[in-house]
């Protein structure tokens, strides 16, 4: 990515394509007709008859956009489903596409969904990193099975025969002559193999690769009508620029949800921080004058300032939306995952109350699963809130606890745990399993590693091995029939730490299909932010509200385990 950033900073004005000018903010995107007008424009028949109105509107918009289009896919709205139809529509228009994602899983998911449509595609990437189901579309396999590959294999056979002759020959002069012929064959093999690869890539209407993999030599200078990036909100902006600078393209489509967690940043570039700090006191006029003295145009200066302003925390999706506004975005509004009561709060708070639960999911409960489930107070409720306020469920800081017994070298930092919440998790899970819910249909999610350890080692490992336990960050993009969320924080100072991050909570509360159980201290959590206060108020009003008793929790835990 360092090379990508360097290339960005050294771009000259003559290198700017229309859509790169839009990405830099040097020009505004070409206006697109209203959704009502777009719906009247003829296009190839829909390949998927199940598309809803918001999905069709997003596809029409992406087809009509000249330089850039953002498809906003909130949880459960069928974003990838929509992208498959968009790809098929673009192919019907004769377009050539480069489809990318930040991870191999994201790209392989698209390959799997495109495969039934017999799309002429090729998946770039090392075979060891690809799903077995997509290997037959990989470059590695196609270079061994295509017609052009047969010629390459013929040369390989000649090389093998020549090496066998060398091993049998004792005469030095003959061996030297054979080695010379082998060198020529190896040269021919490399040339034919390169030609085979280039031919396969060039003839593919759809090329798929990770964002990093799109910078490989196979794609250098290749022309595409559209670059499409799935899970764009999970990709660093620098990653997105890899294909944009490496290939020649006319349009960019980004799909993602900027209201869920951004890409994980393990370390910030301190050098960039120092540069910004060093330039903080300089006057803008002096900086412009200095750059202009070097023969740099106003637009080149502005573009470089954009590049300097790119941080790891801001994705390209975020920046373009902030730069050009909602006119370049279309949101998918029908969700097919959550019960309506589970969906309501995130819809109101984060998605402008635009999310609608599909008829098939809006009222479905655990008791509607296709296997026998008892009708209990837990299985008939889609939303449960165990409110632990009162000080009886205090949090612990794990570095303090571990430090007392294992020394500072075993410290877990400032990670928090809540032993009584962990016990309550086990009680609630036990009630669900006893009612007939399969453990593999349950997930326990918590934002703190120490709490994961508390739940895993003390409560769930032996009793319910089939249950999935994970962090909020690690569970993004996943779903389960029932999800229990342990919020952990409970203290007299009402500190909530990174629990106050809206996007993290959005992920936590949008994972379940039929049942969400939140366990937390409304007094501590509710004072963390206005958002958290509204969430606690919502749960107290709309959830099945319960107040646990410490002694009862311990009794239930002992009886259940």
Coordinates of C-alpha atoms in Angstrom, one line a residue:
X1 CA 0.0 0.0 0.0
X2 CA 3.0 2.3 0.5
X3 CA 3.6 2.1 -3.3
X4 CA 0.0 3.0 -3.9
X5 CA 0.2 6.1 -1.7
X6 CA 3.4 7.1 -3.4
X7 CA 1.8 6.8 -6.8
X8 CA -1.2 8.8 -5.6
X9 CA 1.1 11.6 -4.5
X10 CA 3.0 11.7 -7.7
X11 CA 0.0 11.7 -10.1
X12 CA 0.0 14.6 -12.6
X13 CA -3.1 16.4 -13.8
X14 CA -2.8 14.7 -17.2
X15 CA -3.2 11.3 -15.4
X16 CA -6.6 12.2 -13.9
X17 CA -9.5 10.3 -15.5
X18 CA -13.0 11.8 -15.0
X19 CA -13.9 9.5 -12.1
X20 CA -10.5 10.0 -10.4
X21 CA -11.2 13.7 -10.5
X22 CA -14.5 13.0 -8.8
X23 CA -12.7 10.8 -6.2
X24 CA -10.3 13.7 -5.5
X25 CA -13.2 16.2 -5.2
X26 CA -11.9 18.2 -8.2
X27 CA -15.2 17.9 -10.0
X28 CA -18.7 16.8 -8.9
X29 CA -20.3 13.6 -10.2
X30 CA -22.4 13.8 -13.3
X31 CA -26.0 14.2 -12.1
X32 CA -28.2 11.1 -12.3
X33 CA -31.9 11.1 -13.1
X34 CA -34.4 10.6 -10.2
X35 CA -35.4 7.1 -9.2
X36 CA -38.8 7.5 -10.7
X37 CA -37.4 8.5 -14.1
X38 CA -34.8 5.7 -14.0
X39 CA -37.6 3.2 -13.5
X40 CA -39.0 4.1 -16.9
X41 CA -35.8 3.6 -18.8
X42 CA -35.7 0.2 -20.6
X43 CA -33.0 -2.3 -19.5
X44 CA -32.5 -6.1 -19.8
X45 CA -35.0 -8.2 -17.9
X46 CA -34.3 -8.8 -14.2
X47 CA -32.5 -12.1 -13.8
X48 CA -33.8 -12.3 -10.2
X49 CA -37.5 -12.0 -9.9
X50 CA -37.3 -11.7 -6.0
X51 CA -35.6 -8.3 -6.0
X52 CA -37.4 -5.7 -3.9
X53 CA -38.0 -2.1 -4.9
X54 CA -35.0 -0.6 -3.1
X55 CA -32.7 -3.2 -4.6
X56 CA -33.9 -2.5 -8.1
X57 CA -33.6 1.3 -7.4
X58 CA -30.0 0.8 -6.3
X59 CA -29.1 -1.3 -9.4
X60 CA -30.7 1.2 -11.7
X61 CA -28.8 4.0 -10.1
X62 CA -25.5 2.1 -10.3
X63 CA -26.1 1.4 -14.0
X64 CA -26.9 5.1 -14.7
X65 CA -24.1 6.7 -12.7
X66 CA -21.3 8.0 -14.8
X67 CA -18.3 8.0 -12.4
X68 CA -19.2 6.7 -9.0
X69 CA -22.1 5.0 -7.1
X70 CA -22.4 3.9 -3.5
X71 CA -24.8 1.1 -2.5
X72 CA -25.5 1.2 1.2
X73 CA -26.5 -2.2 2.5
X74 CA -27.6 -2.2 6.2
X75 CA -27.7 -5.5 8.0
X76 CA -29.7 -8.2 6.4
X77 CA -30.8 -6.2 3.3
X78 CA -29.3 -8.5 0.7
X79 CA -26.3 -6.4 -0.4
X80 CA -24.4 -9.2 -2.1
X81 CA -27.6 -10.5 -3.6
X82 CA -28.1 -7.0 -5.1
X83 CA -24.5 -6.9 -6.4
X84 CA -24.9 -10.2 -8.3
X85 CA -27.9 -8.8 -10.2
X86 CA -25.9 -5.6 -10.9
X87 CA -23.0 -7.6 -12.3
X88 CA -25.4 -9.6 -14.5
X89 CA -27.1 -6.4 -15.7
X90 CA -23.7 -4.8 -16.5
X91 CA -22.7 -7.9 -18.5
X92 CA -25.9 -7.8 -20.4
X93 CA -24.8 -4.2 -21.4
X94 CA -21.5 -5.6 -22.7
X95 CA -19.4 -4.2 -19.9
X96 CA -16.2 -5.7 -18.5
X97 CA -15.9 -5.8 -14.8
X98 CA -13.2 -6.0 -12.1
X99 CA -14.8 -7.1 -8.9
X100 CA -12.8 -6.8 -5.6
X101 CA -13.2 -7.1 -1.9
X102 CA -10.9 -6.6 1.2
X103 CA -10.7 -10.3 1.9
X104 CA -10.6 -13.7 0.1
X105 CA -13.9 -14.7 1.7
X106 CA -15.7 -11.6 0.4
X107 CA -14.5 -12.3 -3.1
X108 CA -15.1 -16.0 -3.0
X109 CA -18.7 -15.4 -1.8
X110 CA -19.3 -13.5 -5.0
X111 CA -17.7 -16.2 -7.2
X112 CA -19.9 -18.8 -5.6
X113 CA -23.1 -16.8 -6.3
X114 CA -22.1 -16.0 -9.8
X115 CA -21.2 -19.5 -10.7
X116 CA -24.7 -20.8 -11.4
X117 CA -25.2 -18.0 -14.0
X118 CA -22.3 -19.4 -16.1
X119 CA -20.5 -16.1 -16.1
X120 CA -17.2 -16.0 -18.0
X121 CA -15.0 -15.1 -15.0
X122 CA -11.6 -15.7 -13.5
X123 CA -10.6 -15.6 -9.9
X124 CA -7.0 -14.3 -9.3
X125 CA -5.2 -15.3 -6.1
X126 CA -3.1 -18.1 -4.6
X127 CA -5.1 -21.4 -4.7
X128 CA -4.2 -22.1 -1.1
X129 CA -6.2 -19.1 0.0
X130 CA -9.3 -19.8 -2.0
X131 CA -12.4 -21.8 -1.0
X132 CA -12.4 -25.3 -2.6
X133 CA -15.7 -24.4 -4.3
X134 CA -14.2 -21.7 -6.4
X135 CA -10.9 -23.3 -7.4
X136 CA -12.2 -24.3 -10.9
X137 CA -12.6 -20.6 -11.6
X138 CA -9.1 -19.8 -10.4
X139 CA -6.3 -18.6 -12.7
X140 CA -4.1 -21.5 -11.5
X141 CA -6.6 -24.2 -12.6
X142 CA -7.6 -22.4 -15.8
X143 CA -3.9 -22.2 -16.9
X144 CA -3.7 -25.9 -16.7
X145 CA -7.1 -26.8 -18.3
X146 CA -7.6 -24.3 -21.1
X147 CA -6.9 -24.9 -24.7
X148 CA -3.9 -22.5 -24.6
X149 CA -2.6 -24.5 -21.6
X150 CA -2.2 -27.5 -23.8
X151 CA 0.6 -25.8 -25.8
X152 CA 2.3 -24.8 -22.6
X153 CA 2.1 -28.4 -21.3
X154 CA 3.7 -29.6 -24.6
X155 CA 6.7 -27.4 -23.9
X156 CA 6.8 -28.8 -20.4
X157 CA 6.9 -32.3 -21.7
X158 CA 9.8 -31.3 -24.0
X159 CA 11.6 -29.9 -21.0
X160 CA 11.1 -33.1 -19.0
X161 CA 12.4 -35.2 -21.9
X162 CA 15.4 -32.9 -22.3
X163 CA 16.2 -33.2 -18.6
X164 CA 16.0 -37.0 -18.8
X165 CA 18.4 -36.9 -21.8
X166 CA 20.9 -34.8 -19.8
X167 CA 20.8 -37.3 -16.9
X168 CA 21.6 -40.2 -19.3
X169 CA 24.3 -38.4 -21.3
X170 CA 27.9 -38.8 -20.1
X171 CA 29.6 -36.8 -22.9
X172 CA 30.4 -33.2 -21.7
X173 CA 29.9 -31.6 -25.2
X174 CA 26.5 -33.2 -25.6
X175 CA 25.4 -32.2 -22.1
X176 CA 26.4 -28.6 -22.8
X177 CA 24.4 -28.7 -26.0
X178 CA 21.4 -30.2 -24.2
X179 CA 21.6 -27.6 -21.5
X180 CA 21.5 -24.9 -24.1
X181 CA 18.4 -26.4 -25.7
X182 CA 16.8 -26.7 -22.2
X183 CA 17.4 -23.0 -21.5
X184 CA 15.7 -22.1 -24.8
X185 CA 12.8 -24.4 -23.9
X186 CA 12.5 -22.8 -20.4
X187 CA 12.4 -19.3 -22.1
X188 CA 9.7 -20.5 -24.5
X189 CA 7.8 -22.1 -21.6
X190 CA 7.8 -18.8 -19.7
X191 CA 6.7 -16.8 -22.7
X192 CA 3.9 -19.2 -23.6
X193 CA 2.8 -19.4 -20.0
X194 CA 2.7 -15.6 -19.8
X195 CA 0.8 -15.4 -23.1
X196 CA -1.7 -18.1 -21.8
X197 CA -2.3 -16.1 -18.6
X198 CA -2.6 -12.8 -20.4
X199 CA -5.0 -14.4 -22.8
X200 CA -7.2 -15.9 -20.1
X201 CA -7.4 -12.6 -18.2
X202 CA -8.0 -10.5 -21.3
X203 CA -10.8 -12.8 -22.4
X204 CA -12.6 -12.9 -19.1
X205 CA -15.6 -10.6 -18.8
X206 CA -15.4 -10.6 -15.0
X207 CA -12.1 -10.7 -13.1
X208 CA -12.3 -11.1 -9.4
X209 CA -9.5 -10.5 -6.9
X210 CA -8.8 -9.1 -3.4
X211 CA -8.0 -5.4 -3.4
X212 CA -4.4 -6.2 -2.7
X213 CA -4.4 -9.0 -5.4
X214 CA -5.7 -6.5 -8.0
X215 CA -2.3 -4.9 -8.0
X216 CA -0.6 -8.0 -9.5
X217 CA 1.2 -7.9 -12.9
X218 CA -1.7 -9.9 -14.5
X219 CA -3.9 -6.8 -14.4
X220 CA -1.4 -4.0 -15.2
X221 CA -2.9 -1.7 -17.7
X222 CA -6.0 -3.9 -18.3
X223 CA -9.1 -2.0 -19.3
X224 CA -12.4 -2.3 -17.4
X225 CA -15.7 -0.5 -17.7
X226 CA -16.4 -0.8 -14.0
X227 CA -14.5 -1.5 -10.8
X228 CA -16.8 -2.9 -8.2
X229 CA -15.8 -3.2 -4.5
X230 CA -17.8 -5.2 -2.1
X231 CA -17.5 -4.7 1.7
X232 CA -16.0 -1.3 0.9
X233 CA -16.7 -0.1 4.4
X234 CA -14.3 -2.8 5.7
X235 CA -11.5 -1.7 3.4
X236 CA -8.8 0.8 4.0
X237 CA -8.9 3.6 1.5
X238 CA -5.4 2.9 0.4
X239 CA -6.5 -0.7 -0.4
X240 CA -9.2 0.7 -2.7
X241 CA -6.7 2.7 -4.6
X242 CA -4.7 -0.3 -5.6
X243 CA -7.0 -1.4 -8.5
X244 CA -8.0 2.2 -9.3
X245 CA -4.4 3.1 -10.1
X246 CA -3.3 -0.2 -11.6
X247 CA -6.0 -0.7 -14.2
X248 CA -7.8 1.6 -16.6
X249 CA -11.5 2.0 -15.5
X250 CA -14.3 4.3 -16.2
X251 CA -16.6 3.9 -13.2
X252 CA -16.4 2.9 -9.5
X253 CA -19.2 1.2 -7.5
X254 CA -18.7 0.8 -3.8
X255 CA -21.0 -1.4 -1.7
X256 CA -20.9 -1.5 2.1
X257 CA -22.4 -0.1 5.3
X258 CA -20.5 2.8 6.8
X259 CA -22.6 2.6 10.0
X260 CA -21.1 -0.8 11.0
X261 CA -17.5 -1.2 12.2
X262 CA -14.7 0.1 9.9
X263 CA -11.6 -1.9 9.1
X264 CA -9.5 -2.9 12.1
X265 CA -6.5 -0.6 12.6
X266 CA -3.7 -2.2 14.6
X267 CA -1.3 0.6 14.4
X268 CA -1.3 4.2 13.3
X269 CA 1.4 5.7 11.2
X270 CA 3.3 7.9 13.6
X271 CA 5.4 9.4 10.9
X272 CA 2.3 10.8 9.2
X273 CA 1.2 12.2 12.6
X274 CA 4.5 14.0 13.0
X275 CA 4.3 15.4 9.4
X276 CA 0.8 16.8 10.1
X277 CA 2.0 18.2 13.4
X278 CA 5.0 19.9 11.8
X279 CA 2.8 21.5 9.1
X280 CA 0.2 22.6 11.6
X281 CA 1.8 26.0 12.1
X282 CA 2.4 26.8 8.4
X283 CA 0.2 29.3 6.7
X284 CA -1.8 28.0 3.9
X285 CA -0.7 30.8 1.6
X286 CA 2.9 30.1 2.1
X287 CA 2.4 26.4 1.4
X288 CA 0.5 27.1 -1.8
X289 CA 3.1 29.6 -3.0
X290 CA 5.9 27.1 -2.4
X291 CA 4.1 24.4 -4.3
X292 CA 3.2 26.7 -7.1
X293 CA 6.8 27.8 -7.4
X294 CA 7.6 24.2 -8.2
X295 CA 5.3 24.3 -11.3
X296 CA 2.4 22.5 -9.6
X297 CA -1.1 23.4 -10.8
X298 CA -3.9 24.3 -8.4
X299 CA -5.7 21.0 -9.1
X300 CA -2.5 18.9 -8.5
X301 CA -2.0 20.7 -5.2
X302 CA -5.6 20.1 -4.2
X303 CA -5.4 16.4 -5.1
X304 CA -2.2 16.0 -3.1
X305 CA -3.9 17.6 -0.1
X306 CA -6.6 15.0 -0.4
X307 CA -4.0 12.3 -0.4
X308 CA -2.3 13.7 2.7
X309 CA -5.7 13.9 4.4
X310 CA -6.3 10.2 3.9
X311 CA -6.2 8.4 7.3
X312 CA -6.5 4.8 8.1
X313 CA -9.7 5.5 10.1
X314 CA -11.6 6.9 7.1
X315 CA -12.7 4.6 4.3
X316 CA -13.2 5.7 0.7
X317 CA -16.9 5.0 1.1
X318 CA -17.0 7.5 4.1
X319 CA -15.0 10.1 2.3
X320 CA -16.9 10.1 -0.9
X321 CA -20.2 10.3 1.0
X322 CA -18.9 13.2 3.0
X323 CA -17.5 14.9 -0.1
X324 CA -20.4 14.5 -2.5
X325 CA -23.4 13.9 -0.2
X326 CA -26.3 11.4 -0.4
X327 CA -26.9 12.0 -4.1
X328 CA -24.3 9.4 -4.9
X329 CA -25.8 6.8 -2.6
X330 CA -28.8 4.5 -2.7
X331 CA -29.8 2.5 0.4
X332 CA -31.3 -0.9 0.6
X333 CA -34.3 -0.7 2.9
X334 CA -35.9 -4.1 3.2
X335 CA -34.2 -6.4 5.7
X336 CA -34.6 -10.2 5.7
X337 CA -32.9 -11.1 9.0
X338 CA -34.4 -9.6 12.1
X339 CA -37.7 -9.7 13.9
X340 CA -39.3 -6.3 13.6
X341 CA -38.9 -5.5 17.3
X342 CA -35.1 -6.3 17.1
X343 CA -34.8 -4.1 14.0
X344 CA -36.7 -1.1 15.3
X345 CA -34.0 0.7 17.4
X346 CA -31.1 0.5 14.9
X347 CA -33.5 1.6 12.2
X348 CA -34.7 4.6 14.1
X349 CA -31.3 5.7 15.4
X350 CA -28.9 4.9 12.5
X351 CA -30.9 4.3 9.3
X352 CA -33.3 7.2 9.4
X353 CA -36.3 4.9 10.2
X354 CA -36.1 3.6 6.7
X355 CA -35.5 -0.1 7.4
X356 CA -38.5 -2.3 6.9
X357 CA -38.8 -5.9 8.0
X358 CA -39.8 -8.3 5.2
X359 CA -43.1 -10.0 5.8
X360 CA -41.3 -13.4 6.1
X361 CA -39.3 -12.3 9.1
X362 CA -41.1 -9.4 10.9
X363 CA -43.0 -11.6 13.4
X364 CA -41.1 -14.9 13.4
X365 CA -40.0 -16.3 16.7
X366 CA -37.8 -19.1 18.0
X367 CA -41.0 -21.2 18.4
X368 CA -41.4 -21.0 14.6
X369 CA -38.2 -22.8 13.9
X370 CA -38.5 -26.0 11.8
X371 CA -37.8 -28.2 14.8
X372 CA -39.6 -28.7 18.1
X373 CA -39.3 -25.8 20.5
X374 CA -41.2 -25.4 23.7
X375 CA -43.3 -22.3 24.2
X376 CA -41.6 -20.5 27.2
X377 CA -41.2 -17.0 28.4
X378 CA -37.8 -16.9 26.6
X379 CA -38.7 -18.6 23.3
X380 CA -41.8 -16.5 22.7
X381 CA -40.0 -13.2 23.3
X382 CA -37.9 -11.6 20.5
X383 CA -36.3 -9.0 22.7
X384 CA -35.2 -9.5 26.4
X385 CA -33.3 -7.1 28.6
X386 CA -31.7 -8.4 31.8
X387 CA -31.1 -5.1 33.7
X388 CA -28.4 -5.6 36.3
X389 CA -28.4 -2.1 37.8
X390 CA -28.0 -1.7 41.5
X391 CA -24.3 -2.5 42.0
X392 CA -24.7 -6.2 42.5
X393 CA -23.0 -7.1 39.2
X394 CA -19.8 -5.1 39.2
X395 CA -17.2 -5.2 36.5
X396 CA -13.5 -6.1 37.0
X397 CA -10.4 -4.9 35.3
X398 CA -8.5 -8.0 34.3
X399 CA -5.0 -6.6 34.6
X400 CA -5.6 -6.0 38.3
X401 CA -7.1 -9.4 39.0
X402 CA -4.5 -11.3 37.0
X403 CA -1.7 -9.2 38.4
X404 CA -2.5 -10.3 42.0
X405 CA -1.8 -14.0 41.2
X406 CA 0.3 -14.2 38.0
X407 CA 2.3 -11.0 38.0
X408 CA 2.4 -8.1 35.6
X409 CA 3.8 -10.2 32.8
X410 CA 0.4 -11.9 32.5
X411 CA -1.6 -8.7 32.4
X412 CA -4.5 -8.5 29.9
X413 CA -4.3 -4.7 29.8
X414 CA -7.5 -2.8 30.6
X415 CA -9.9 -5.5 29.4
X416 CA -13.1 -5.8 31.5
X417 CA -15.0 -8.8 32.7
X418 CA -18.2 -9.2 34.7
X419 CA -18.4 -12.6 36.4
X420 CA -22.1 -12.3 37.4
X421 CA -23.1 -11.3 33.9
X422 CA -21.2 -14.3 32.7
X423 CA -23.2 -16.5 35.1
X424 CA -26.4 -14.9 33.9
X425 CA -25.4 -15.6 30.3
X426 CA -25.1 -19.3 31.2
X427 CA -28.5 -19.2 32.9
X428 CA -30.2 -17.7 29.9
X429 CA -28.5 -20.0 27.4
X430 CA -29.5 -23.0 29.6
X431 CA -33.1 -21.9 29.5
X432 CA -33.0 -21.7 25.7
X433 CA -31.4 -25.1 25.3
X434 CA -33.7 -26.7 27.8
X435 CA -36.6 -25.4 25.7
X436 CA -35.2 -27.2 22.7
X437 CA -33.1 -24.6 20.9
X438 CA -30.0 -26.2 19.3
X439 CA -26.7 -24.8 20.8
X440 CA -25.4 -24.2 17.3
X441 CA -28.2 -21.7 16.7
X442 CA -27.0 -19.6 19.6
X443 CA -24.2 -17.0 19.8
X444 CA -22.9 -15.0 22.7
X445 CA -21.3 -11.7 21.9
X446 CA -19.4 -9.3 24.1
X447 CA -17.1 -6.4 23.4
X448 CA -14.4 -7.4 25.9
X449 CA -11.8 -10.2 25.5
X450 CA -11.7 -10.8 29.2
X451 CA -15.4 -11.4 29.3
X452 CA -15.1 -13.9 26.5
X453 CA -12.6 -15.8 28.5
X454 CA -14.8 -15.7 31.6
X455 CA -17.8 -17.1 29.7
X456 CA -15.7 -19.6 27.8
X457 CA -13.6 -21.1 30.6
X458 CA -16.0 -20.9 33.5
X459 CA -19.4 -21.4 31.9
X460 CA -19.9 -22.5 28.4
X461 CA -16.9 -24.7 27.3
X462 CA -18.1 -27.9 29.0
X463 CA -21.8 -27.3 29.3
X464 CA -22.6 -26.1 25.7
X465 CA -19.6 -26.7 23.3
X466 CA -21.8 -26.0 20.2
X467 CA -22.4 -22.4 21.1
X468 CA -20.5 -19.7 19.2
X469 CA -18.7 -17.1 21.4
X470 CA -17.1 -14.1 19.9
X471 CA -16.3 -10.4 20.1
X472 CA -18.6 -7.8 18.5
X473 CA -15.8 -6.9 16.0
X474 CA -15.3 -10.5 15.0
X475 CA -19.0 -11.2 14.5
X476 CA -19.6 -8.5 11.9
X477 CA -21.3 -10.0 8.8
X478 CA -22.6 -13.0 10.8
X479 CA -26.1 -14.0 12.1
X480 CA -27.7 -16.5 14.4
X481 CA -31.2 -17.4 15.5
X482 CA -30.6 -16.2 19.0
X483 CA -27.9 -13.8 20.3
X484 CA -27.0 -12.9 23.9
X485 CA -25.1 -9.7 24.3
X486 CA -23.1 -9.1 27.5
X487 CA -22.3 -5.4 27.9
X488 CA -20.0 -5.9 31.0
X489 CA -19.7 -2.3 32.2
X490 CA -21.0 -1.7 35.7
X491 CA -19.3 0.9 37.8
X492 CA -19.9 3.8 40.1
X493 CA -18.2 6.3 37.7
X494 CA -20.5 5.3 34.9
X495 CA -17.6 4.7 32.5
X496 CA -18.4 2.7 29.4
X497 CA -15.2 2.9 27.4
X498 CA -15.5 1.9 23.7
X499 CA -18.9 0.5 24.4
X500 CA -20.1 4.0 23.4
X501 CA -19.1 3.4 19.8
X502 CA -22.4 3.4 17.9
X503 CA -21.1 1.3 15.1
X504 CA -19.9 -1.4 17.5
X505 CA -23.3 -1.5 19.2
X506 CA -25.0 -1.6 15.8
X507 CA -23.2 -4.7 14.9
X508 CA -24.1 -6.3 18.3
X509 CA -27.8 -5.6 18.1
X510 CA -28.3 -6.6 14.5
X511 CA -26.8 -10.2 14.5
X512 CA -29.9 -12.1 15.7
X513 CA -32.8 -13.3 13.6
X514 CA -35.5 -14.2 16.2
X515 CA -34.2 -13.5 19.7
X516 CA -32.0 -10.8 21.2
X517 CA -31.1 -10.9 24.9
X518 CA -29.2 -7.9 26.2
X519 CA -27.5 -8.2 29.6
X520 CA -26.3 -5.0 31.2
X521 CA -26.4 -2.3 33.8
X522 CA -28.8 0.4 32.5
X523 CA -27.6 2.9 35.1
X524 CA -23.9 2.7 34.0
X525 CA -24.5 2.2 30.3
X526 CA -27.3 4.7 30.0
X527 CA -25.1 7.5 31.3
X528 CA -22.3 6.7 28.7
X529 CA -23.8 8.8 25.9
X530 CA -27.1 10.1 24.5
X531 CA -27.2 7.2 22.1
X532 CA -26.8 4.7 25.0
X533 CA -29.4 6.5 27.0
X534 CA -31.9 6.2 24.2
X535 CA -31.1 2.5 23.8
X536 CA -31.6 1.8 27.5
X537 CA -34.9 3.7 27.4
X538 CA -36.0 1.7 24.3
X539 CA -35.2 -1.6 26.0
X540 CA -36.9 -0.7 29.2
X541 CA -40.1 0.3 27.2
X542 CA -40.1 -2.4 24.4
X543 CA -38.2 -5.4 25.7
X544 CA -39.3 -8.1 28.1
X545 CA -37.6 -6.4 31.1
X546 CA -36.1 -8.6 33.8
X547 CA -34.2 -7.8 37.0
X548 CA -31.9 -10.7 38.2
X549 CA -31.3 -11.6 41.8
X550 CA -27.6 -12.5 42.5
X551 CA -28.5 -15.4 44.8
X552 CA -31.0 -16.8 42.2
X553 CA -28.4 -16.5 39.4
X554 CA -25.9 -18.6 41.4
X555 CA -28.5 -21.2 42.3
X556 CA -29.7 -21.5 38.7
X557 CA -26.1 -21.7 37.5
X558 CA -25.3 -24.5 39.9
X559 CA -28.4 -26.4 39.1
X560 CA -27.8 -26.0 35.3
X561 CA -24.1 -26.9 35.4

